[in-house]
XYZ file of C-alpha atoms in Angstrom:
567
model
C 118.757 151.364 170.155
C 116.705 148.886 167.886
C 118.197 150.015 164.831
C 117.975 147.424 161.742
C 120.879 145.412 160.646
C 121.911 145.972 156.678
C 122.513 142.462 155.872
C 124.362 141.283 151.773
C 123.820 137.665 151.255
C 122.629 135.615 148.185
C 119.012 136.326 149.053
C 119.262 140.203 150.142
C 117.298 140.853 147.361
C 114.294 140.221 149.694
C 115.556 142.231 152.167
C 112.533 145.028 150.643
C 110.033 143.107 152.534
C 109.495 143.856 155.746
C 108.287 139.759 156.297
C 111.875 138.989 155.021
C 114.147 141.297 157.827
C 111.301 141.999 160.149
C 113.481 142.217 163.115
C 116.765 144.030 164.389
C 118.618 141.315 163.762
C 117.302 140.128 160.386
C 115.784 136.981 160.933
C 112.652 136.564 159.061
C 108.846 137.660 160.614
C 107.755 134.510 162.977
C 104.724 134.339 160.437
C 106.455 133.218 157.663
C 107.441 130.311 158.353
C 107.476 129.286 162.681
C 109.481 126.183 162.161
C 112.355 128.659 161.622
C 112.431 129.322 164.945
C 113.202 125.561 165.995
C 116.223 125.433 167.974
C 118.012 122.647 165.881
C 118.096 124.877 162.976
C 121.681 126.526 162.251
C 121.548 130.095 162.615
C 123.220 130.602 158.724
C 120.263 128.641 157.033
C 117.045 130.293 158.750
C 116.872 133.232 155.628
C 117.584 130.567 153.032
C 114.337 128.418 154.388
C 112.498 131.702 155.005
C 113.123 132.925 150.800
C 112.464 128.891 149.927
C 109.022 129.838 151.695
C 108.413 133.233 150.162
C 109.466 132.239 147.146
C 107.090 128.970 147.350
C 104.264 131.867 148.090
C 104.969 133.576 144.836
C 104.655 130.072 142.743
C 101.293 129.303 144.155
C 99.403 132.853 144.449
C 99.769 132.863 148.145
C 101.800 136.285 148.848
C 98.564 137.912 150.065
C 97.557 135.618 152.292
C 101.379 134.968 153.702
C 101.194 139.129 153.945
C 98.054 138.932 155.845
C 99.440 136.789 158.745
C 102.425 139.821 159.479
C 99.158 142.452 160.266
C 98.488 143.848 156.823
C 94.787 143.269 156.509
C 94.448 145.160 152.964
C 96.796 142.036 151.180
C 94.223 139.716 151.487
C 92.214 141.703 148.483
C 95.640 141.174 146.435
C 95.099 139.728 143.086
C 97.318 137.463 141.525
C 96.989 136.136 138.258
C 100.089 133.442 138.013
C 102.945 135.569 136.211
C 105.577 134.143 138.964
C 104.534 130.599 137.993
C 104.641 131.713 133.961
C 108.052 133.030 134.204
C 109.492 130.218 135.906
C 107.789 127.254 134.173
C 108.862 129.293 130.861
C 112.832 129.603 131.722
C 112.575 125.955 132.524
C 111.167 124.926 129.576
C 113.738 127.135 127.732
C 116.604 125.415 130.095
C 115.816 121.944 129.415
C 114.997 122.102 125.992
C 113.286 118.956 124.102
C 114.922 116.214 124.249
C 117.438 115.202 126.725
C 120.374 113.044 126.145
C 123.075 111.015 127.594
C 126.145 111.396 125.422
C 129.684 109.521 125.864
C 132.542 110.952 123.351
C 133.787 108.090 121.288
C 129.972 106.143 121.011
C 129.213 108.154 117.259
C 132.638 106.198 115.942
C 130.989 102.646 116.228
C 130.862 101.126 113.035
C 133.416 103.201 111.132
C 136.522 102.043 109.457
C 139.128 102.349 112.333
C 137.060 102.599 115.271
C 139.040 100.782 118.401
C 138.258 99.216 120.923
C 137.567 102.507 122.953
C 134.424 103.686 120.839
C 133.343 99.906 121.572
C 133.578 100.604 125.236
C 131.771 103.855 125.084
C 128.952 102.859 122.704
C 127.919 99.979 125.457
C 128.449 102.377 128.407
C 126.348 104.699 126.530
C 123.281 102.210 126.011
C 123.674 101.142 129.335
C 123.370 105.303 130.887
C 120.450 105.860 128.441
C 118.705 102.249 129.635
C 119.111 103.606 133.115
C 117.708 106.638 132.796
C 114.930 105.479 130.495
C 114.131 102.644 133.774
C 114.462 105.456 136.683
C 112.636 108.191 134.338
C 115.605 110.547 134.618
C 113.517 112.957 132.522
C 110.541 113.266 135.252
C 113.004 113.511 138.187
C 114.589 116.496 136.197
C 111.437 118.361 135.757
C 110.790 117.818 139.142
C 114.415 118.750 140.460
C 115.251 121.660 137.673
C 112.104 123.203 138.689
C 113.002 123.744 142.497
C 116.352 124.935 141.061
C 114.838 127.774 138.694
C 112.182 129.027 141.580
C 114.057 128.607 144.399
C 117.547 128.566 143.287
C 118.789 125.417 144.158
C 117.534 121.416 143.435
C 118.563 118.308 145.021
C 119.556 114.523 143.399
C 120.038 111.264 146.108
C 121.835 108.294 144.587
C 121.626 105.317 146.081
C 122.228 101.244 144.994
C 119.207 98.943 145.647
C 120.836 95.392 145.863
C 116.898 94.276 144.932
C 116.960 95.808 141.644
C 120.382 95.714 141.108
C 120.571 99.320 140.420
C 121.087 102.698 141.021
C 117.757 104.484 142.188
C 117.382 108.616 141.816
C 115.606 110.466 144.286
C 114.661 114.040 144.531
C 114.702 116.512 147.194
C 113.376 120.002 148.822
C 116.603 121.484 149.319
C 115.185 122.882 152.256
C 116.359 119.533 153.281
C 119.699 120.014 152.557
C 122.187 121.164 155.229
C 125.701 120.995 154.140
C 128.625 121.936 156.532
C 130.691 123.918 154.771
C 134.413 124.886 156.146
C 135.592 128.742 156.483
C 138.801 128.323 154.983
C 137.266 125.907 151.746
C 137.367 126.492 148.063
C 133.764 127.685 146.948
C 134.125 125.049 144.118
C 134.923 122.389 146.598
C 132.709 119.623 147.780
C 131.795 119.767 151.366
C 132.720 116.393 153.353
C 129.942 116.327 155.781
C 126.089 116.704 154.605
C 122.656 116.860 156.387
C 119.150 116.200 154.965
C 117.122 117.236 157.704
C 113.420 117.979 158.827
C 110.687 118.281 161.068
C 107.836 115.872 161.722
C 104.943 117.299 163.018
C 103.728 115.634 165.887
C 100.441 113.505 165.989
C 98.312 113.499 169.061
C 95.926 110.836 167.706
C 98.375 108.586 167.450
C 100.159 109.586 169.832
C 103.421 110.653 167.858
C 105.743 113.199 169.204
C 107.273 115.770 167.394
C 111.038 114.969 166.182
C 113.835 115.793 163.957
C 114.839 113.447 161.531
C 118.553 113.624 160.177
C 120.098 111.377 157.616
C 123.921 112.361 157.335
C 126.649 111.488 154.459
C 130.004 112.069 156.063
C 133.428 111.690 154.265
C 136.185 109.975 156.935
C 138.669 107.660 157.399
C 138.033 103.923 156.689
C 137.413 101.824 159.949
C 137.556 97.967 161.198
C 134.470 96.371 160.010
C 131.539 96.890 161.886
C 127.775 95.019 162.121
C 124.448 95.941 163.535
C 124.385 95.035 167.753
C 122.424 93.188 168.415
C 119.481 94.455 170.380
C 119.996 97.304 167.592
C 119.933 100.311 170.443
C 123.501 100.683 170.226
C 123.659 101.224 166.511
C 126.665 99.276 165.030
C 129.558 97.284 166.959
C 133.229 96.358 165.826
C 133.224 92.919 164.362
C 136.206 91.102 166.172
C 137.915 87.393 166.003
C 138.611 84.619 168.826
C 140.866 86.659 170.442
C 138.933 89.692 170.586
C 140.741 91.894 167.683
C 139.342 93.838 165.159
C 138.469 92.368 161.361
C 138.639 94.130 158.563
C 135.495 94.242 156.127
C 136.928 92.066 152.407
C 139.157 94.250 150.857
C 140.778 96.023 153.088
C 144.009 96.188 154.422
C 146.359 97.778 156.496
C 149.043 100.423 154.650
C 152.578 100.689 155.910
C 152.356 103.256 157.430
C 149.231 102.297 159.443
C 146.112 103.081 157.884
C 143.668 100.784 156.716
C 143.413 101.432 152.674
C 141.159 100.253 150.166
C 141.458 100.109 146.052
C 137.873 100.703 144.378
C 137.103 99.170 141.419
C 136.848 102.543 139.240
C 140.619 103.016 140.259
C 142.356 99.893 140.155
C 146.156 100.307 141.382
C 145.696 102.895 143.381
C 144.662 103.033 147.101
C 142.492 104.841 148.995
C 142.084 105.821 152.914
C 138.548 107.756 152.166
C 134.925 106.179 152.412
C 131.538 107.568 153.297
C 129.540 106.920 156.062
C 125.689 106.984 156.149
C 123.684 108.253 159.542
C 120.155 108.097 159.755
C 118.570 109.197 162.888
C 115.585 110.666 164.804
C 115.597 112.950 168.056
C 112.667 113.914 169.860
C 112.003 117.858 170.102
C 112.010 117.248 173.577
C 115.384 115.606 173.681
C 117.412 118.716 172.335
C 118.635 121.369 174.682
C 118.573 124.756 173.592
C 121.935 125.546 171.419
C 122.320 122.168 169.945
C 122.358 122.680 166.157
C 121.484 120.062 163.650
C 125.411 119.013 163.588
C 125.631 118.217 167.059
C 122.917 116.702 168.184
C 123.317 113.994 170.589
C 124.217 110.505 169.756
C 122.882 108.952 172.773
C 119.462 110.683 172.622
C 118.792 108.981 169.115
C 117.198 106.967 167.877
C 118.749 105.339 164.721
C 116.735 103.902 161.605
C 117.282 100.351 159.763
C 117.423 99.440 156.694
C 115.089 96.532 154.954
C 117.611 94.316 155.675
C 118.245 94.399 158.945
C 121.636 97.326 158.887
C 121.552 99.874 161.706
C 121.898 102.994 159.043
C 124.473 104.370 161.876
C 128.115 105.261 160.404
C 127.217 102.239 157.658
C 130.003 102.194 155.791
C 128.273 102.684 152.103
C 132.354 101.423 150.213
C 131.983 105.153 148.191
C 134.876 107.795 148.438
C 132.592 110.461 147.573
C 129.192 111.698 148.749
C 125.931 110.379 146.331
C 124.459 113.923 146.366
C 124.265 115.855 143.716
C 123.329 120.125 144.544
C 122.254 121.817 141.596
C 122.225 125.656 141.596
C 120.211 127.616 139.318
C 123.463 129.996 138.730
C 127.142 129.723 138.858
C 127.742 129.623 142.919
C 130.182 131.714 144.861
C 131.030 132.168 148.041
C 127.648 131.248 149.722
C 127.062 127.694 147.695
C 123.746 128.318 146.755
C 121.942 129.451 143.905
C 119.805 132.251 142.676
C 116.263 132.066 141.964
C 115.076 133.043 137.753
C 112.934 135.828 140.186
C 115.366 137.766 141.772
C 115.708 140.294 139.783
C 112.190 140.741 139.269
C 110.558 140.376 142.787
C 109.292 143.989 143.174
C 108.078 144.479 139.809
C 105.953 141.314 140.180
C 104.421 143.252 143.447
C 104.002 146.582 141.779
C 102.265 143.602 139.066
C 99.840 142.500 141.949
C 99.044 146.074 143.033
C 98.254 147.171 139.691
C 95.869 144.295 138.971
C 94.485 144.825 142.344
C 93.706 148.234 141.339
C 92.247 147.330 137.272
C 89.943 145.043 139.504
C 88.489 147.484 141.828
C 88.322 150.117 139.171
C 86.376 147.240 136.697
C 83.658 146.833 139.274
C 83.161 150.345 139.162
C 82.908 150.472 135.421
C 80.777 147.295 134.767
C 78.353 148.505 137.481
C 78.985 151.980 137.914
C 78.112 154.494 140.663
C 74.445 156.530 140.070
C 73.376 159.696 141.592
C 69.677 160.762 140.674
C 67.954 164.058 141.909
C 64.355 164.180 142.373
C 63.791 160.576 142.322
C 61.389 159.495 144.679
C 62.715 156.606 147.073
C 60.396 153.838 148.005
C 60.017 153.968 152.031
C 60.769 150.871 153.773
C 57.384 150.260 156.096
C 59.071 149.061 158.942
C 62.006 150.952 159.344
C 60.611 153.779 157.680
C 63.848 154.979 155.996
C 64.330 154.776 152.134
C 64.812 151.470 150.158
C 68.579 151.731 148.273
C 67.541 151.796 144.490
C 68.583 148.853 142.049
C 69.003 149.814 138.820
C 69.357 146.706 136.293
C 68.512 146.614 132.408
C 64.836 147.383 131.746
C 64.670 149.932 134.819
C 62.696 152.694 134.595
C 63.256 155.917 136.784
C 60.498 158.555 137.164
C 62.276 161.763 137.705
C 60.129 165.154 139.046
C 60.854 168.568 137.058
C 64.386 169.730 136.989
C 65.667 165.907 137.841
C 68.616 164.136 137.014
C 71.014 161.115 136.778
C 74.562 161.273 136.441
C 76.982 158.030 136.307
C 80.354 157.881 137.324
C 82.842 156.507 134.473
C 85.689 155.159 135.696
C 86.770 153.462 132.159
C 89.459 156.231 131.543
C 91.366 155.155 134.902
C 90.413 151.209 134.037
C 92.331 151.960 130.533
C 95.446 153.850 132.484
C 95.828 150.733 134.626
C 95.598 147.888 132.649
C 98.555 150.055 130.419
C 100.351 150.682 133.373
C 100.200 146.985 134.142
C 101.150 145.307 130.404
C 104.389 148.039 130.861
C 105.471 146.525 134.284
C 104.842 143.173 132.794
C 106.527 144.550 129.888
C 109.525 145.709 132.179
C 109.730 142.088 134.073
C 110.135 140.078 131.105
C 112.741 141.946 130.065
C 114.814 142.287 133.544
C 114.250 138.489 134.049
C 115.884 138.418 130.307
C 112.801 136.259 129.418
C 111.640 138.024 125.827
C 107.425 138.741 125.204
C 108.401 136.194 122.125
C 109.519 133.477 124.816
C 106.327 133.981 126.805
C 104.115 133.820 123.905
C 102.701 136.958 124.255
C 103.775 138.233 120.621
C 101.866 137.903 117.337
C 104.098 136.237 115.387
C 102.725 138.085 112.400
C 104.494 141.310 114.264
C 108.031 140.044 113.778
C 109.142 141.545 110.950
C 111.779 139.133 109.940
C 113.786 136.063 111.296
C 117.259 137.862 112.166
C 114.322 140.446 114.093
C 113.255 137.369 116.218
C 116.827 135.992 116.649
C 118.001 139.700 117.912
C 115.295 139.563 120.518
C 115.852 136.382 121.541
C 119.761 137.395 122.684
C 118.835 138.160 126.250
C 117.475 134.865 126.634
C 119.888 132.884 124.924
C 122.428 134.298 127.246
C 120.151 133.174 130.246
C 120.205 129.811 129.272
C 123.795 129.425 128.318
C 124.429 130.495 131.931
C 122.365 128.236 133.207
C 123.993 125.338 131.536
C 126.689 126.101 132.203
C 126.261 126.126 136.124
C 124.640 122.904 135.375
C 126.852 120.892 133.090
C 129.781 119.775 135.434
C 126.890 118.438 137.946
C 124.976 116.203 135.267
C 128.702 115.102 134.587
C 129.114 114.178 138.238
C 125.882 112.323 138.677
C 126.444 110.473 135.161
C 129.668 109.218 137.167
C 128.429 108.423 140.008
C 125.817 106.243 138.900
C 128.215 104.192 137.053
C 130.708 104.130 140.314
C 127.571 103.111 142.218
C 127.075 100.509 139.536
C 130.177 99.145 140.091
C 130.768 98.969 143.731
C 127.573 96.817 143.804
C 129.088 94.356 141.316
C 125.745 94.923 138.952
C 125.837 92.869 136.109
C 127.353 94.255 132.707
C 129.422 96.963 134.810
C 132.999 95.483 135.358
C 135.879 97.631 137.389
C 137.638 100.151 135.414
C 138.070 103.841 135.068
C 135.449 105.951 134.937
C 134.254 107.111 131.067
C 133.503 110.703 130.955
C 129.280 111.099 130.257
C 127.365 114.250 129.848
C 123.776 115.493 129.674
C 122.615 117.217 126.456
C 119.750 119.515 126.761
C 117.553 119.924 123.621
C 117.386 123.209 121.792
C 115.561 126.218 123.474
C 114.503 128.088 120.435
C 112.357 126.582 117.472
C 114.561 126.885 114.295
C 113.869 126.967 110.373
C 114.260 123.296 110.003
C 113.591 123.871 106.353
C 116.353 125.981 105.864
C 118.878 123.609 107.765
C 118.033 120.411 105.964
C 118.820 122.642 102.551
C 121.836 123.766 104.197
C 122.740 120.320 105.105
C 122.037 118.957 101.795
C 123.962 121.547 99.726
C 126.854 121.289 102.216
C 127.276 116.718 102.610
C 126.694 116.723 98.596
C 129.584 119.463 98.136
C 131.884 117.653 100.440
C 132.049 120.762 102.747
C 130.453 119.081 105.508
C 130.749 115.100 106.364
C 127.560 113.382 107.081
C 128.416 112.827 110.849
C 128.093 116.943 111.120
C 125.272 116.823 108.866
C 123.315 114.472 110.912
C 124.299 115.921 114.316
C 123.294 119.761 112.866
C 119.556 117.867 111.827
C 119.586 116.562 115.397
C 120.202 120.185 116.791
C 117.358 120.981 114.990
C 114.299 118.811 116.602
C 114.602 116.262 113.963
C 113.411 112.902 115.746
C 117.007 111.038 114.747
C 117.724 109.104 117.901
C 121.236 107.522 116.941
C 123.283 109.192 114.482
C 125.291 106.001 113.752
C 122.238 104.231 113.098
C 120.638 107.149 110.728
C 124.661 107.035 108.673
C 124.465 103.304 108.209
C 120.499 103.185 107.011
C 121.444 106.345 104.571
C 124.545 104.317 103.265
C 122.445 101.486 103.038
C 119.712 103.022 100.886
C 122.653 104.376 98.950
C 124.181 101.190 98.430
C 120.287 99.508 97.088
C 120.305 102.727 94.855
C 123.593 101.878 92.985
């Protein structure tokens, strides 16, 4: 009968838009985005791409003119004035704080009376994390990464090891890239073992490019006989085998009791593993897929596989990792569906009842700044060749001769102008606080309004319970990229990074809030010289506070050292 499907998922919140669930079925209007209608695309990830779109639409002020293409001529007089893009880059600012920092437990205890030979060991690991990210501007590739993440929901980190540099190199992506095949049966906290990073490229008929799909695909398996590039390259890798035709086994490996070929990496020496990851990077020519092949199972023998600088077919290259280099970040804690939540979701249709509203205050100004005049028994000057009356300008200095019993009246529309733009600072109002982003955060407060500190600190609750959860969906992924980039270290033998366990590392964001740094350097003071509080605390509390002390260790030994000169 046509009726409409009512569809719950992670981004049902857009299901209000007719351009979101257009159809019976639920898929997204054609208009928004037609490369959702390619056939490679899996079924499950065309409404994720189509709110990525939307959502992209709302960050640069294009919602009218995306509304326009579905039929609805009267969106393309929508005004918008940029509060999607002030909320977001606001709750990322708040999220990330100022500064960053790599921290490893144990590094503070270098230098003190006791310290082993652990704090040693994390002190140098520590240097060598904050070198790294000072040399692949880790702070830059956040921005760029957390910001996807807070607008759309989710972010994307590549790690891979350049044998050139002799390092680990961080890459961002769209996670409308990212395609990860996740199992029915699987743990929502688990790690999928098979992931895409797919797209389209347009075709180009100057020179004379087709339009294909390019798919680069991280795949957890089984470790296999060692393998090299063919030679004419077309059949991506072949088994390396000896004189008598058997397979070898790459250096390292060998072959387990009971069959299996193991391997011991260097971050876990003694014990064995059958696990490695395989890199795929291919391209398939639109024409070359038949309808129903998804992006997983596209086929080998239609592709055409990529090589690396070096000369490596980049087709199951065995990359001597047990775990995937790919770090998703979600913008909230993730269920069932993986992905995150956008910092808008909540607040989508107040943010279109914002547009309408300023649509409205700018209609209703032009009316008020030039406003509508009717005059009786003004005589109109008569257009000679058309002989019908000239429309009268009236502009400053304009004098109107009326006859007896003539008159002028002016249509104010300033009452309705002043209704409006009230009606649109309480939606605004009414947004700020649903997306749990205060007026104080957005800097739209007088700060001469607050009546006291513990006032300000009440209002800021809401948002200091939006960052915490933030964090905390993000604190367990910073401490999985910190480890892989020193298990990437190590498996390419970089200098300074010898085999061993992995040290735990994790990412410290700055403080959100500004606080009375007056009051906590008293409250320091009185509490190191009353022996309440040891100078470690001390330090790390003035830290907490924006004060520019980079190494607490180094800011204990130059205080004892001015304390020493003093006595």
């Amino acid at each position: 009968m046509g009726l409409r499907s009512f569809i719950t998922d992670a981004w049902s919140w857009l299901n209000y838009k007719p351009i979101m669930s257009g159809t019976a079925d639920g898929r997204p209007h054609p208009a928004l985005a037609p490369e959702l209608q390619a056939t490679w695309l899996p079924n499950e990830a065309v409404r994720r791409l189509a709110a990525y779109k939307l959502l992209a639409a709302y960050d640069s002020n294009q919602v009218g003119e995306l509304s326009a293409l579905t039929g609805n001529e009267a969106a393309e007089e929508r005004r918008e004035f940029g509060e999607p893009s002030a909320f977001v880059d606001t709750a990322l600012a708040h999220l990330l704080g100022r500064p960053q920092q790599i921290v490893v437990p144990g590094a503070e205890h270098v230098g003190h009376e006791g310290a082993g030979p652990e704090a040693v060991e994390a002190a140098d690991l520590q240097a060598r994390l904050r070198q790294w990210a000072e040399t692949e501007l880790l702070p830059l590739r956040m921005q760029a990464a957390e910001r996807k993440a807070v607008l759309l929901g989710d972010g994307l980190y590549l790690l891979a090891w350049d044998a050139d540099k002799q390092r680990v190199r961080l890459k961002t992506y769209d996670p409308g890239f990212y395609f990860p095949v996740l199992e029915d049966d699987a743990d929502p906290g688990d790690f999928p073992r098979r992931v895409h990073l797919a797209w389209e490229v347009p075709e180009d008929p100057k020179r004379g490019v087709k339009a294909r799909v390019r798919r680069i695909t991280y795949e957890l398996g089984p470790i296999q006989p060692a393998t090299r590039s063919s030679i004419d390259g077309a059949d991506g890798r072949e088994p390396v085998v000896d004189e008598s035709g058997g397979w070898l086994l790459a250096p390292g490996d060998y072959v387990a009791a009971s069959g299996h070929i193991e391997r011991i990496y260097p971050w876990e020496q003694g014990k064995a593993s059958r696990l490695t990851c395989y890199l795929t990077d291919a391209e398939w020519f639109l024409d070359d897929i038949r309808h129903g092949q998804s992006l997983d199972d596209l086929p080998l023998d239609r592709a055409r596989f990529r090589t690396r600088a070096d000369g490596e077919v980049l087709h199951r290259l065995d990359l001597r990792l047990d775990f995937i280099p790919l770090v998703h970040i979600t913008n909230t804690v993730a269920g069932e569906e993986h992905f995150g939540q956008s910092v808008l979701s909540r607040v989508m249709q107040a943010l279109d009842e914002l547009a309408e509203s300023d649509t409205d205050s700018a209609r209703a100004s032009a009316t008020t700044g030039a406003p509508i005049i009717a005059l009786a028994g003004a005589r109109a000057e008569v257009d000679r060749v058309t002989g019908r009356p000239k429309p009268l300008n009236v502009s400053p200095g304009t004098v109107l001769q009326l006859a007896d019993g003539g008159r002028m009246d002016v249509l104010d529309t300033s009452g309705q102008l002043s209704e409006l733009r009230a009606r649109a600072e309480e939606i605004r109002d009414r947004a700020a606080v649903n997306a749990r982003l205060p007026a104080v955060s957005l800097g739209t407060v007088d700060p001469s309004d607050v009546p006291s500190g513990y006032a300000l600190q009440l209002s800021l609750q809401p948002l200091d319970s939006m960052v915490d959860s933030m964090r905390l969906a993000r604190a367990h992924k910073y401490a999985l990229l910190l480890k892989m980039v020193q298990r990437i270290h190590q498996a390419g033998q970089a200098e300074g990074w010898s085999a061993g366990p992995t040290v735990p590392a994790r990412l410290v964001f700055g403080p959100h809030t500004p606080s009375d740094r007056t009051s906590v350097l008293e409250e320091v003071v009185k509490g190191v010289t009353a022996g309440v509080l040891s100078v470690e605390t001390g330090i790390r509390m003035l830290q907490d506070a924006g004060y520019p002390i980079e190494d607490a260790h180094e800011e204990m030994q130059r205080i004892a050292a001015r304390s020493s000169d003093a006595a």
